[in-house]
Amino acid sequence: MAPSLLVSASQILVVAGRGGRRRRLVIANSGGAGTPPKLVTFLGKGGSGKTTAAAIAAQYYASEGLKTCLVIQSQDPTAEQLMGCKIGSSLTECAANLSTIKLETCKMLLEPLDRLKKVDAQSNLTQGVLEGIVGEELGVLPGMDSICSVLSLQKLLNFFSVGTNSPQGEFDVVVYDCNNTEEFLRLTGATERARSYLKYVRELAEKTDIGRLASPSLLKLIYDAARPNGRTGEVRMSAEIWNEIEQLLEKISLWFTDPSKLACFLVMDPRGSISVSSALRYWGCTIQAGAQICGAFGYAEDPSEMHQGVAEKFLPLSFSSLPFLPTDSSADWGRALNSLNQNTKGLLRNTSKVYPSVSFDSAQKSVTLFMPGFDKSEIKLYQYRGGSELLIEAGDQRRVIKLPPAMQGKVGGAKFVDRNLVVTIR
């Protein structure tokens, strides 16, 4: 059963905003308390308050005794103003249990290049060409921000080593103030999509003359550079390296789809129809990317307004509250944290209860996909692989749904009802 809608006067927290105006921030909540997620981020339209929400979450986790890191990826000084401290490209302790860091790609480019140079110096694959590259001269190209941000988050969370005996990251919680919502959604689905590309690249490497000639050396260079300290002592066959990469991508993909590991929250202005529509669309896009939305934030001028109509649009999510913070001065964190209610704290601590996005009915041979934020005309349905899977295209994302063996077959029909795409299998 979907959680009930929770909107009450006790959940409307009000603080002074710009120009003395009083505003509130509302957050969707499923209740309960427990272990917090490892990575928390906030998604929404530009200017919707993602940085403010990230700062509140980071301060809350730190106040609970959790080692917390607030990661920003923007030159916008809003986070520094809110936190009351300078945020640089290296970890800086901002308060008890709370560190901050700013991701700057032009600096982050240097480390992977240095690792490649160290491995190449031992293998002499490029015959000194890599050694001649001056990293400080390299500019940032499109796509580099995303790649470098993943490598930086890996350092903090260690999700590349996801075994039961793997060492844990330095922090209990990492709050990531992503620079761009759509770019982050690309990242969450990147490992699953990369597995498809990897299959074709491996076929080129193993089944073509140029692949068999060049791929073993290139593969070993990249593999050794990615290992801790660039060690090259262990001899691995190409097939073993390919298999290890495939297994790693699968494990990371599962990490990003686990709401107890990655918690995504929406941010919106409930007074603006475009802001609300954007949040709804990002809800659907997040599901398409393979992750889950755990709650939704919204701002309002008048605390007596419940925005019941907006709340109903986000069912089965429910509304609770957080304080709005002015960004033109350092926040009063003692006051802000004291104003948090138990529903809000429970949501931030426990995000494992989410609405299932796919359900199978073997008796009716039907698949139901929850797709909020889209209408029927925006959804494309394809089928390949002999009827063993469905391909759903929506929100500039493609998602593969693998069918259970007992339900595999050709698509017999599809209909869109109440935010759900229902596909019947013959």
Short mmCIF file of C-alpha atoms in Angstrom, two decimals:
data_model
loop_
_atom_site.label_atom_id
_atom_site.label_comp_id
_atom_site.label_asym_id
_atom_site.label_seq_id
_atom_site.Cartn_x
_atom_site.Cartn_y
_atom_site.Cartn_z
CA MET A 1 0.00 0.00 0.00
CA ALA A 2 1.26 3.46 -0.82
CA PRO A 3 2.19 5.65 2.13
CA SER A 4 -0.48 8.15 3.13
CA LEU A 5 -0.28 11.84 2.33
CA LEU A 6 1.16 13.72 5.31
CA VAL A 7 0.60 17.45 5.28
CA SER A 8 -0.15 19.18 8.57
CA ALA A 9 0.36 22.53 10.22
CA SER A 10 2.97 21.02 12.54
CA GLN A 11 5.01 20.11 9.47
CA ILE A 12 5.13 23.62 8.05
CA LEU A 13 8.36 25.21 9.23
CA VAL A 14 8.80 28.93 8.68
CA VAL A 15 11.90 31.12 8.87
CA ALA A 16 12.74 34.57 7.64
CA GLY A 17 13.61 34.84 3.97
CA ARG A 18 14.92 37.61 1.76
CA GLY A 19 13.46 41.03 2.54
CA GLY A 20 11.93 39.76 5.75
CA ARG A 21 9.44 37.56 3.92
CA ARG A 22 8.44 34.28 5.52
CA ARG A 23 8.73 31.10 3.49
CA ARG A 24 8.66 27.36 3.95
CA LEU A 25 10.26 24.32 2.34
CA VAL A 26 8.26 21.11 2.00
CA ILE A 27 9.69 17.60 1.69
CA ALA A 28 8.05 14.33 0.69
CA ASN A 29 8.27 11.70 3.40
CA SER A 30 7.63 7.99 3.82
CA GLY A 31 8.27 7.99 7.58
CA GLY A 32 10.43 5.77 9.73
CA ALA A 33 14.03 6.02 10.86
CA GLY A 34 17.09 3.94 10.23
CA THR A 35 20.46 3.84 8.55
CA PRO A 36 20.96 6.77 6.16
CA PRO A 37 21.86 6.26 2.49
CA LYS A 38 25.50 6.53 1.49
CA LEU A 39 24.97 9.09 -1.30
CA VAL A 40 22.26 11.78 -1.20
CA THR A 41 21.47 14.20 -4.00
CA PHE A 42 18.75 16.64 -5.02
CA LEU A 43 17.20 16.94 -8.47
CA GLY A 44 15.10 19.67 -10.03
CA LYS A 45 14.84 22.65 -12.30
CA GLY A 46 17.68 25.18 -12.14
CA GLY A 47 17.20 27.67 -9.32
CA SER A 48 14.78 25.42 -7.43
CA GLY A 49 16.86 25.28 -4.24
CA LYS A 50 18.92 22.12 -4.68
CA THR A 51 22.01 23.64 -3.04
CA THR A 52 20.02 24.85 -0.01
CA ALA A 53 18.46 21.42 0.45
CA ALA A 54 21.88 19.75 0.15
CA ALA A 55 23.33 22.06 2.81
CA ILE A 56 20.44 21.30 5.20
CA ALA A 57 20.82 17.55 4.70
CA ALA A 58 24.59 17.68 5.23
CA GLN A 59 24.24 19.69 8.44
CA TYR A 60 21.57 17.31 9.73
CA TYR A 61 23.61 14.16 9.13
CA ALA A 62 26.65 15.75 10.79
CA SER A 63 24.56 16.76 13.81
CA GLU A 64 23.53 13.12 14.18
CA GLY A 65 27.16 12.12 14.63
CA LEU A 66 27.62 10.78 11.09
CA LYS A 67 30.85 11.58 9.25
CA THR A 68 29.46 13.67 6.41
CA CYS A 69 30.90 15.25 3.29
CA LEU A 70 29.15 17.94 1.23
CA VAL A 71 30.36 17.77 -2.37
CA ILE A 72 29.64 20.66 -4.74
CA GLN A 73 30.41 20.91 -8.44
CA SER A 74 29.84 24.55 -9.27
CA GLN A 75 31.57 27.90 -9.09
CA ASP A 76 28.37 29.38 -7.62
CA PRO A 77 29.25 30.70 -4.11
CA THR A 78 25.81 29.85 -2.65
CA ALA A 79 27.05 26.79 -0.78
CA GLU A 80 29.96 28.70 0.75
CA GLN A 81 27.59 31.45 1.88
CA LEU A 82 25.21 28.98 3.48
CA MET A 83 27.90 26.91 5.16
CA GLY A 84 29.89 29.93 6.35
CA CYS A 85 33.21 28.49 5.22
CA LYS A 86 35.51 28.51 2.21
CA ILE A 87 35.09 25.40 0.05
CA GLY A 88 38.16 24.41 -1.95
CA SER A 89 39.30 21.57 -4.21
CA SER A 90 40.59 19.55 -1.24
CA LEU A 91 38.66 18.28 1.77
CA THR A 92 38.03 21.03 4.33
CA GLU A 93 36.50 20.51 7.77
CA CYS A 94 33.61 22.95 8.03
CA ALA A 95 32.08 21.81 11.35
CA ALA A 96 32.06 18.82 13.67
CA ASN A 97 31.64 15.65 11.54
CA LEU A 98 31.20 17.79 8.43
CA SER A 99 33.70 18.24 5.60
CA THR A 100 33.27 19.98 2.26
CA ILE A 101 34.95 19.79 -1.12
CA LYS A 102 34.50 21.46 -4.52
CA LEU A 103 35.04 19.34 -7.62
CA GLU A 104 37.15 21.19 -10.20
CA THR A 105 37.74 19.14 -13.32
CA CYS A 106 40.84 20.98 -14.50
CA LYS A 107 42.59 19.85 -11.30
CA MET A 108 41.06 16.37 -11.25
CA LEU A 109 42.40 15.63 -14.73
CA LEU A 110 45.94 15.49 -13.39
CA GLU A 111 45.64 12.36 -11.24
CA PRO A 112 44.42 9.86 -13.90
CA LEU A 113 47.02 11.22 -16.31
CA ASP A 114 49.78 10.72 -13.73
CA ARG A 115 48.61 7.15 -13.12
CA LEU A 116 48.71 6.39 -16.84
CA LYS A 117 52.22 7.86 -17.05
CA LYS A 118 53.49 5.66 -14.19
CA VAL A 119 52.14 2.48 -15.78
CA ASP A 120 53.38 3.49 -19.23
CA ALA A 121 56.86 4.13 -17.83
CA GLN A 122 57.02 0.44 -16.87
CA SER A 123 55.42 -1.01 -20.00
CA ASN A 124 56.79 1.57 -22.50
CA LEU A 125 53.64 1.14 -24.59
CA THR A 126 53.57 4.73 -25.91
CA GLN A 127 57.36 4.97 -26.08
CA GLY A 128 57.45 8.18 -24.08
CA VAL A 129 54.55 10.02 -25.74
CA LEU A 130 52.44 10.04 -22.57
CA GLU A 131 55.37 11.32 -20.53
CA GLY A 132 55.60 14.34 -22.80
CA ILE A 133 52.02 15.46 -22.09
CA VAL A 134 51.82 18.39 -19.67
CA GLY A 135 48.61 17.94 -17.71
CA GLU A 136 48.39 21.59 -16.67
CA GLU A 137 48.08 22.55 -20.34
CA LEU A 138 45.01 20.39 -20.92
CA GLY A 139 41.61 22.07 -20.99
CA VAL A 140 38.27 20.55 -20.01
CA LEU A 141 36.22 18.97 -22.80
CA PRO A 142 32.50 18.12 -22.70
CA GLY A 143 31.93 14.93 -20.75
CA MET A 144 35.07 15.24 -18.63
CA ASP A 145 33.15 16.79 -15.73
CA SER A 146 30.98 13.70 -15.41
CA ILE A 147 33.84 11.23 -15.62
CA CYS A 148 35.94 13.10 -13.08
CA SER A 149 33.00 13.53 -10.69
CA VAL A 150 32.46 9.75 -10.70
CA LEU A 151 36.14 9.17 -9.88
CA SER A 152 35.94 11.71 -7.06
CA LEU A 153 32.78 10.18 -5.59
CA GLN A 154 34.44 6.76 -5.82
CA LYS A 155 37.24 8.01 -3.59
CA LEU A 156 34.71 9.12 -0.98
CA LEU A 157 32.34 6.14 -1.20
CA ASN A 158 34.50 3.31 -2.58
CA PHE A 159 31.60 1.87 -4.61
CA PHE A 160 34.06 0.33 -7.08
CA SER A 161 34.84 -2.21 -4.34
CA VAL A 162 31.43 -3.45 -3.34
CA GLY A 163 32.19 -6.89 -1.88
CA THR A 164 31.24 -7.76 1.70
CA ASN A 165 34.88 -7.55 2.80
CA SER A 166 35.69 -4.41 0.82
CA PRO A 167 37.05 -1.42 2.72
CA GLN A 168 34.47 1.28 3.42
CA GLY A 169 34.74 4.88 2.34
CA GLU A 170 35.96 7.60 4.64
CA PHE A 171 32.46 9.05 5.22
CA ASP A 172 29.16 7.67 6.45
CA VAL A 173 27.16 9.96 4.16
CA VAL A 174 28.12 11.98 1.09
CA VAL A 175 25.71 14.75 0.04
CA TYR A 176 26.30 15.60 -3.61
CA ASP A 177 25.08 18.94 -4.91
CA CYS A 178 25.13 18.01 -8.59
CA ASN A 179 25.69 20.77 -11.09
CA ASN A 180 23.09 19.52 -13.55
CA THR A 181 20.14 17.20 -12.94
CA GLU A 182 20.12 15.63 -16.39
CA GLU A 183 23.87 15.03 -16.31
CA PHE A 184 23.51 13.25 -12.96
CA LEU A 185 20.76 11.04 -14.38
CA ARG A 186 23.15 10.09 -17.17
CA LEU A 187 25.67 9.07 -14.52
CA THR A 188 23.24 6.90 -12.56
CA GLY A 189 22.44 4.86 -15.65
CA ALA A 190 25.92 4.98 -17.16
CA THR A 191 27.21 1.65 -15.85
CA GLU A 192 24.18 -0.31 -17.07
CA ARG A 193 24.40 1.34 -20.50
CA ALA A 194 28.17 0.85 -20.57
CA ARG A 195 27.68 -2.91 -20.31
CA SER A 196 26.02 -2.88 -23.74
CA TYR A 197 28.85 -0.88 -25.25
CA LEU A 198 31.39 -3.14 -23.52
CA LYS A 199 29.94 -6.21 -25.23
CA TYR A 200 30.41 -4.69 -28.67
CA VAL A 201 33.86 -3.30 -27.89
CA ARG A 202 34.96 -6.72 -26.65
CA GLU A 203 33.72 -8.33 -29.86
CA LEU A 204 35.78 -5.83 -31.90
CA ALA A 205 38.81 -6.52 -29.72
CA GLU A 206 38.55 -10.31 -29.95
CA LYS A 207 37.15 -10.86 -33.44
CA THR A 208 38.99 -8.35 -35.65
CA ASP A 209 42.63 -8.30 -36.72
CA ILE A 210 43.30 -4.77 -35.48
CA GLY A 211 41.53 -5.54 -32.21
CA ARG A 212 43.58 -8.67 -31.52
CA LEU A 213 46.73 -6.69 -32.32
CA ALA A 214 46.14 -3.52 -30.29
CA SER A 215 43.62 -4.31 -27.55
CA PRO A 216 45.75 -6.47 -25.18
CA SER A 217 48.34 -3.72 -24.62
CA LEU A 218 45.78 -0.90 -24.39
CA LEU A 219 43.54 -2.93 -22.11
CA LYS A 220 46.41 -3.74 -19.76
CA LEU A 221 47.52 -0.08 -19.68
CA ILE A 222 44.07 1.13 -18.64
CA TYR A 223 43.54 -1.76 -16.23
CA ASP A 224 46.87 -1.27 -14.43
CA ALA A 225 46.37 2.52 -14.27
CA ALA A 226 43.00 2.00 -12.58
CA ARG A 227 44.44 -0.30 -9.91
CA PRO A 228 45.58 1.08 -6.55
CA ASN A 229 48.93 2.88 -6.89
CA GLY A 230 49.14 1.82 -10.56
CA ARG A 231 50.63 -1.58 -9.65
CA THR A 232 51.57 -3.84 -12.58
CA GLY A 233 52.90 -6.89 -10.81
CA GLU A 234 49.88 -9.17 -11.40
CA VAL A 235 49.73 -10.80 -14.82
CA ARG A 236 46.19 -11.02 -16.19
CA MET A 237 44.92 -12.42 -19.45
CA SER A 238 42.75 -10.15 -21.59
CA ALA A 239 39.71 -12.38 -21.12
CA GLU A 240 40.09 -12.14 -17.34
CA ILE A 241 40.29 -8.35 -17.50
CA TRP A 242 37.19 -8.14 -19.73
CA ASN A 243 35.26 -10.39 -17.33
CA GLU A 244 36.36 -8.37 -14.34
CA ILE A 245 35.25 -5.12 -15.97
CA GLU A 246 31.85 -6.67 -16.77
CA GLN A 247 31.41 -7.85 -13.17
CA LEU A 248 32.46 -4.46 -11.82
CA LEU A 249 29.96 -2.61 -14.01
CA GLU A 250 27.19 -4.94 -12.88
CA LYS A 251 27.99 -4.40 -9.20
CA ILE A 252 28.17 -0.62 -9.56
CA SER A 253 24.89 -0.63 -11.47
CA LEU A 254 23.23 -2.47 -8.59
CA TRP A 255 24.78 0.04 -6.15
CA PHE A 256 23.17 3.00 -7.94
CA THR A 257 19.76 1.32 -8.14
CA ASP A 258 19.68 0.59 -4.40
CA PRO A 259 17.81 3.41 -2.56
CA SER A 260 19.60 2.49 0.66
CA LYS A 261 22.83 3.47 -1.12
CA LEU A 262 21.66 6.32 -3.41
CA ALA A 263 18.78 8.57 -2.34
CA CYS A 264 17.45 11.11 -4.84
CA PHE A 265 15.08 13.91 -3.79
CA LEU A 266 13.12 16.31 -5.97
CA VAL A 267 13.11 20.09 -5.45
CA MET A 268 10.38 22.43 -6.74
CA ASP A 269 8.46 25.66 -6.22
CA PRO A 270 4.84 24.47 -5.76
CA ARG A 271 3.56 27.91 -6.83
CA GLY A 272 5.00 27.50 -10.32
CA SER A 273 3.41 25.05 -12.74
CA ILE A 274 6.64 24.76 -14.73
CA SER A 275 8.64 23.93 -11.59
CA VAL A 276 6.11 21.28 -10.58
CA SER A 277 6.00 19.83 -14.11
CA SER A 278 9.80 19.70 -14.18
CA ALA A 279 9.88 17.82 -10.88
CA LEU A 280 7.32 15.33 -12.17
CA ARG A 281 9.32 14.85 -15.36
CA TYR A 282 12.56 14.30 -13.43
CA TRP A 283 10.75 11.74 -11.30
CA GLY A 284 10.01 9.72 -14.42
CA CYS A 285 13.46 10.34 -15.89
CA THR A 286 15.10 9.09 -12.69
CA ILE A 287 13.12 5.85 -12.89
CA GLN A 288 14.10 5.54 -16.55
CA ALA A 289 17.75 5.95 -15.55
CA GLY A 290 17.39 3.07 -13.09
CA ALA A 291 17.33 4.98 -9.78
CA GLN A 292 14.47 5.92 -7.45
CA ILE A 293 13.03 9.14 -6.05
CA CYS A 294 12.71 9.04 -2.26
CA GLY A 295 11.05 12.41 -1.61
CA ALA A 296 10.28 15.90 -2.94
CA PHE A 297 10.98 19.40 -1.64
CA GLY A 298 9.02 22.55 -2.42
CA TYR A 299 9.01 26.24 -1.42
CA ALA A 300 6.01 28.44 -0.57
CA GLU A 301 5.53 32.04 0.59
CA ASP A 302 2.53 31.47 2.87
CA PRO A 303 2.86 28.69 5.47
CA SER A 304 -0.92 28.40 5.72
CA GLU A 305 -1.07 27.11 2.15
CA MET A 306 -1.01 23.32 2.17
CA HIS A 307 -0.55 22.86 -1.59
CA GLN A 308 -2.74 19.79 -1.35
CA GLY A 309 -3.21 19.68 -5.11
CA VAL A 310 0.53 19.61 -5.72
CA ALA A 311 1.03 16.96 -3.03
CA GLU A 312 -1.53 14.71 -4.68
CA LYS A 313 0.38 14.85 -7.96
CA PHE A 314 3.36 13.27 -6.21
CA LEU A 315 1.54 10.37 -4.57
CA PRO A 316 2.65 7.81 -3.40
CA LEU A 317 5.20 10.32 -2.07
CA SER A 318 3.97 12.49 0.81
CA PHE A 319 4.76 16.01 1.97
CA SER A 320 6.64 17.03 5.10
CA SER A 321 8.80 20.10 5.76
CA LEU A 322 12.26 21.64 6.09
CA PRO A 323 13.17 25.24 6.89
CA PHE A 324 13.89 27.67 4.09
CA LEU A 325 17.26 29.38 4.46
CA PRO A 326 18.23 32.77 3.03
CA THR A 327 21.30 32.57 0.81
CA ASP A 328 22.50 36.13 1.34
CA SER A 329 24.08 35.33 4.72
CA SER A 330 25.45 32.42 6.71
CA ALA A 331 22.66 30.22 8.04
CA ASP A 332 21.75 29.87 11.71
CA TRP A 333 22.23 26.10 11.74
CA GLY A 334 21.29 25.62 15.38
CA ARG A 335 17.88 27.14 14.77
CA ALA A 336 17.42 25.37 11.44
CA LEU A 337 18.23 21.92 12.79
CA ASN A 338 16.10 22.39 15.90
CA SER A 339 13.11 23.10 13.66
CA LEU A 340 13.30 19.74 11.88
CA ASN A 341 10.37 17.47 12.75
CA GLN A 342 10.50 13.72 13.25
CA ASN A 343 8.92 12.95 9.86
CA THR A 344 11.66 14.85 8.08
CA LYS A 345 14.39 13.20 10.10
CA GLY A 346 12.88 9.80 9.46
CA LEU A 347 12.89 10.39 5.73
CA LEU A 348 16.50 11.52 5.66
CA ARG A 349 17.54 8.50 7.73
CA ASN A 350 15.51 5.82 5.94
CA THR A 351 14.97 5.86 2.18
CA SER A 352 14.63 2.12 1.55
CA LYS A 353 10.83 2.24 1.11
CA VAL A 354 10.08 3.24 -2.46
CA TYR A 355 7.26 2.63 -4.91
CA PRO A 356 8.11 -0.27 -7.27
CA SER A 357 8.60 0.95 -10.83
CA VAL A 358 8.05 -2.46 -12.52
CA SER A 359 5.63 -5.24 -11.63
CA PHE A 360 4.92 -8.52 -13.41
CA ASP A 361 1.58 -10.34 -13.50
CA SER A 362 2.30 -13.88 -14.67
CA ALA A 363 -1.37 -14.86 -14.61
CA GLN A 364 -2.37 -12.05 -16.97
CA LYS A 365 1.01 -12.08 -18.74
CA SER A 366 1.31 -8.33 -18.31
CA VAL A 367 4.04 -5.91 -17.27
CA THR A 368 3.17 -2.65 -15.50
CA LEU A 369 5.72 0.19 -15.60
CA PHE A 370 5.23 3.21 -13.36
CA MET A 371 6.16 6.26 -15.48
CA PRO A 372 5.22 9.54 -13.76
CA GLY A 373 5.77 12.80 -15.61
CA PHE A 374 5.15 11.36 -19.10
CA ASP A 375 2.11 11.10 -21.32
CA LYS A 376 1.40 8.35 -23.82
CA SER A 377 2.79 10.24 -26.83
CA GLU A 378 6.22 10.56 -25.18
CA ILE A 379 6.72 6.83 -24.61
CA LYS A 380 8.10 4.48 -27.25
CA LEU A 381 8.00 0.70 -26.84
CA TYR A 382 10.32 -1.65 -28.73
CA GLN A 383 11.13 -5.34 -28.50
CA TYR A 384 14.26 -7.21 -29.55
CA ARG A 385 16.16 -10.35 -28.43
CA GLY A 386 13.41 -12.76 -29.46
CA GLY A 387 10.85 -11.51 -26.94
CA SER A 388 13.05 -11.86 -23.85
CA GLU A 389 13.00 -8.15 -23.00
CA LEU A 390 11.27 -4.82 -23.54
CA LEU A 391 12.94 -1.56 -24.52
CA ILE A 392 11.26 1.60 -23.20
CA GLU A 393 12.27 5.01 -24.56
CA ALA A 394 11.14 8.15 -22.70
CA GLY A 395 12.73 11.28 -21.26
CA ASP A 396 15.77 10.94 -23.53
CA GLN A 397 16.55 7.65 -21.76
CA ARG A 398 16.34 4.05 -22.94
CA ARG A 399 15.55 1.36 -20.39
CA VAL A 400 15.68 -2.40 -20.86
CA ILE A 401 13.17 -4.54 -18.94
CA LYS A 402 14.13 -8.22 -18.89
CA LEU A 403 11.07 -10.48 -18.85
CA PRO A 404 10.85 -13.53 -16.55
CA PRO A 405 11.22 -16.82 -18.49
CA ALA A 406 7.56 -17.72 -17.98
CA MET A 407 6.43 -14.40 -19.49
CA GLN A 408 8.70 -14.12 -22.50
CA GLY A 409 6.99 -13.58 -25.81
CA LYS A 410 5.87 -10.99 -28.31
CA VAL A 411 4.05 -7.82 -27.25
CA GLY A 412 0.31 -8.22 -27.70
CA GLY A 413 -0.72 -4.70 -26.76
CA ALA A 414 -0.01 -1.71 -24.55
CA LYS A 415 -2.05 1.00 -22.85
CA PHE A 416 -1.22 4.00 -20.66
CA VAL A 417 -3.43 4.31 -17.58
CA ASP A 418 -2.93 6.61 -14.57
CA ARG A 419 0.86 7.10 -15.03
CA ASN A 420 1.34 3.39 -15.73
CA LEU A 421 2.28 1.73 -18.99
CA VAL A 422 0.64 -1.71 -19.06
CA VAL A 423 2.14 -4.10 -21.62
CA THR A 424 0.45 -7.39 -22.46
CA ILE A 425 2.58 -10.31 -23.67
CA ARG A 426 1.18 -12.92 -26.06
#
